[in-house]
Amino acid sequence: MVQAFHYSFDMDNYMTKERFSQFREFASARETPFLVTSLGIVAKKYDELKKSMPYANVYYAVKANPTEEVLRLLNERGSCFDIASVCELDLMLRLGVNPGRLSFGNTIKKARDIRYAYERGVRLFASDAESDVRKLAENAPGSNVFFRILADGVGADWPLSRKFGAQPDVIFENILLAKEMKLNPRGISFHVGSQQLDVTQWRSALKTCKELFDAAGKKGVELDLLNMGGGFPAHYTHPVKETCVYAAEITDYIREFFGEEFPRVIVEPGRYMVGDAGILVTEIVMISNKERESGIPWLYIDAGKFGGLIETLDECIRYPIYTDRTGEANDYILAGPTCDSMDLLYEKNPYRLPSGLREGDRLFFFTAGAYTQTYSSVFFNGFPPLRSYVID
Ligand SMILES: *Cc1c(COP(=O)(O)O)cnc(C)c1O
C-alpha cells in the first residue's frame, strides 16, 4: 500500500482523528507558518507520566515549550519546573510559581545570576564544575545542590553529550568541596540524551549514581536525590515504546541499585511533555526539478531551520508529515524558505509524499510541540519568528 503520509492515527493515542480535526479547524483560517499546541494533550502526557512513575517529582524542562498557557496548566497540575536562566526564572515567578518548586538546572551560570535566583527563593541548583560549586557557595549559601555526571548520549536522536556533566571522580571531589563550603550536597543527576530510544541507557547512568551515593556516604555525605533528567521520547517517524514501558523498566533499574528504599526521584521531561502536543502548519511555496531527466524534486516550504525546524540538523529529528493529498508516493527533498543554503530539512533521506502535491498545499508537521517556536530566528531574511497558538 502506498503511504501518503507518515502518520497512522490508529497507532497513537494522542493525535486521534478527532483531535486532528480540531487542530485543522483552528488552523484553517490562519496564514502559515505557525505552531498550534494542544493543552489537552499536554495534560494527558503529564497525567500519564505521574501514573507511570508515582514516586517521581516532575520538573518540566521549561525550554522545550515555554508557552504561558502550557506552564500554567502544568503548574495547576502540580508540576515543578527546571529552569536555565534568569529570564525563565522571571517568567515562572510572574506566573505565580513558588520558587521552592523551581530547579536551576543549567550547570553554566554567572555568579550574579546565581545570586539573583537565590534572592528570589530558588534553593535547588545543578552543578558539574568546581568553579560553579565555589560560585554557588558564595552566592547561594546553604543551597541544595545536585551534581551532574556525564552521559554519552548513545542511542539518543538528539544527544546532549560532552557539554554537560563531568566524570564521576571529578563529581566526587565536587561533592566533598560543596560539603566543606557549607552547601547541601543532595544527589546526582544525569541526562541520557534527548529522544532516547534505548532505555538501558538509564541503567548505566543509575549504576554510576549508586556508586557515587556509596562513595559519598563513606565520607559522611548522605545523598538522597536522584535526578534522572529528560530524554523520554515523543512520537516521531520511529516507533517508540509507550511511557508505561519506559517507566516500568527504569523503575526496575532503580530498584536493582537502590533496593526498595528509593531516594527522592526527580524527572525533567521536556520533549516528552509537549512534543506530541504540537503541530507546525506550513505551506508549500515552490516545487522544482533541478535536473531535466532524473533527480528528486525539491519541495520548498514556508518554515525551515530558521522558522522552528532547527532540530532537522543532521536530519536527526524526523517529523511525521501529514498532507490531505493522497495517491502514489514520490521522493522529495525538503527545504525552508530563507536565502541560507543550510536551510535544508531533509536531503540525505528524502521524504516520501504524494506525487500530486501542489504549491499552496499545506504540510502539517506532527510532534512539533517541543523545541520549535523558541528556536525560530528573530527576523532572519525578514521572516518573523514562528507564531504560536494554543487550543484546548
Ligand atoms: C533540556 C533539558 C531537559 C529536557 O530534556 P528532554 O530530552 O527534552 O526531555 C531536562 N533536563 C535538563 C537539565 C535539560 O537541559
Short mmCIF file of N, CA and C and ligand atoms in Angstrom, two decimals, residues 61 63-64 82 105-106 148 160 191 193-195 229-232 268-272 371, ligand 1:
data_model
loop_
_atom_site.label_atom_id
_atom_site.label_comp_id
_atom_site.label_asym_id
_atom_site.label_seq_id
_atom_site.Cartn_x
_atom_site.Cartn_y
_atom_site.Cartn_z
N ALA A 61 10.96 20.68 31.91
CA ALA A 61 12.05 21.50 31.36
C ALA A 61 11.44 22.61 30.51
N LYS A 63 12.38 25.05 28.77
CA LYS A 63 12.87 25.44 27.45
C LYS A 63 12.16 24.72 26.30
N ALA A 64 11.61 23.53 26.56
CA ALA A 64 11.02 22.75 25.48
C ALA A 64 9.82 23.46 24.84
N ASP A 82 12.08 22.94 35.71
CA ASP A 82 13.52 23.04 35.53
C ASP A 82 13.79 24.27 34.67
N GLY A 105 18.59 24.26 36.67
CA GLY A 105 19.22 23.05 36.16
C GLY A 105 20.38 23.27 35.21
N ASN A 106 20.65 24.54 34.90
CA ASN A 106 21.76 24.82 33.99
C ASN A 106 23.06 24.84 34.78
N ARG A 148 25.91 16.81 38.27
CA ARG A 148 25.59 16.14 37.01
C ARG A 148 26.77 15.32 36.49
N LEU A 160 23.03 15.06 24.02
CA LEU A 160 23.50 16.27 24.69
C LEU A 160 24.88 16.00 25.27
N HIS A 191 21.54 13.22 32.24
CA HIS A 191 20.59 13.32 31.13
C HIS A 191 21.08 12.35 30.06
N GLY A 193 20.38 11.95 27.12
CA GLY A 193 20.29 12.40 25.73
C GLY A 193 18.82 12.51 25.35
N SER A 194 18.52 13.53 24.56
CA SER A 194 17.11 13.79 24.25
C SER A 194 16.61 12.82 23.18
N GLN A 195 15.31 12.48 23.27
CA GLN A 195 14.73 11.46 22.39
C GLN A 195 15.57 10.18 22.48
N GLY A 229 16.78 13.51 34.89
CA GLY A 229 16.76 14.36 33.71
C GLY A 229 15.61 14.08 32.75
N GLY A 230 15.86 14.42 31.48
CA GLY A 230 14.84 14.21 30.45
C GLY A 230 15.20 13.01 29.60
N GLY A 231 14.85 13.08 28.32
CA GLY A 231 15.20 12.00 27.40
C GLY A 231 14.03 11.14 26.98
N PHE A 232 12.94 11.22 27.74
CA PHE A 232 11.76 10.41 27.38
C PHE A 232 11.26 10.85 26.00
N GLU A 268 12.85 15.24 34.57
CA GLU A 268 12.76 16.57 33.95
C GLU A 268 12.33 16.46 32.48
N PRO A 269 11.15 15.96 32.22
CA PRO A 269 10.76 15.78 30.83
C PRO A 269 10.52 17.11 30.12
N GLY A 270 11.00 17.22 28.90
CA GLY A 270 10.72 18.38 28.06
C GLY A 270 9.98 17.90 26.82
N ARG A 271 10.75 17.26 25.95
CA ARG A 271 10.20 16.76 24.68
C ARG A 271 8.98 15.86 24.89
N TYR A 272 9.10 14.95 25.86
CA TYR A 272 8.01 14.02 26.13
C TYR A 272 6.69 14.77 26.42
N TYR A 371 10.80 22.25 21.24
CA TYR A 371 11.99 22.79 20.62
C TYR A 371 11.73 23.32 19.20
C1 LIG B 1 16.69 20.15 28.06
C2 LIG B 1 16.78 19.53 29.39
C3 LIG B 1 15.82 18.60 29.78
C4 LIG B 1 14.72 18.11 28.87
O1 LIG B 1 15.19 17.13 28.03
P1 LIG B 1 14.20 16.32 27.06
O2 LIG B 1 15.07 15.36 26.37
O3 LIG B 1 13.56 17.29 26.17
O4 LIG B 1 13.21 15.65 27.93
C5 LIG B 1 15.91 18.09 31.06
N1 LIG B 1 16.88 18.49 31.91
C6 LIG B 1 17.82 19.38 31.56
C7 LIG B 1 18.86 19.78 32.55
C8 LIG B 1 17.81 19.92 30.29
O5 LIG B 1 18.75 20.80 29.94
#
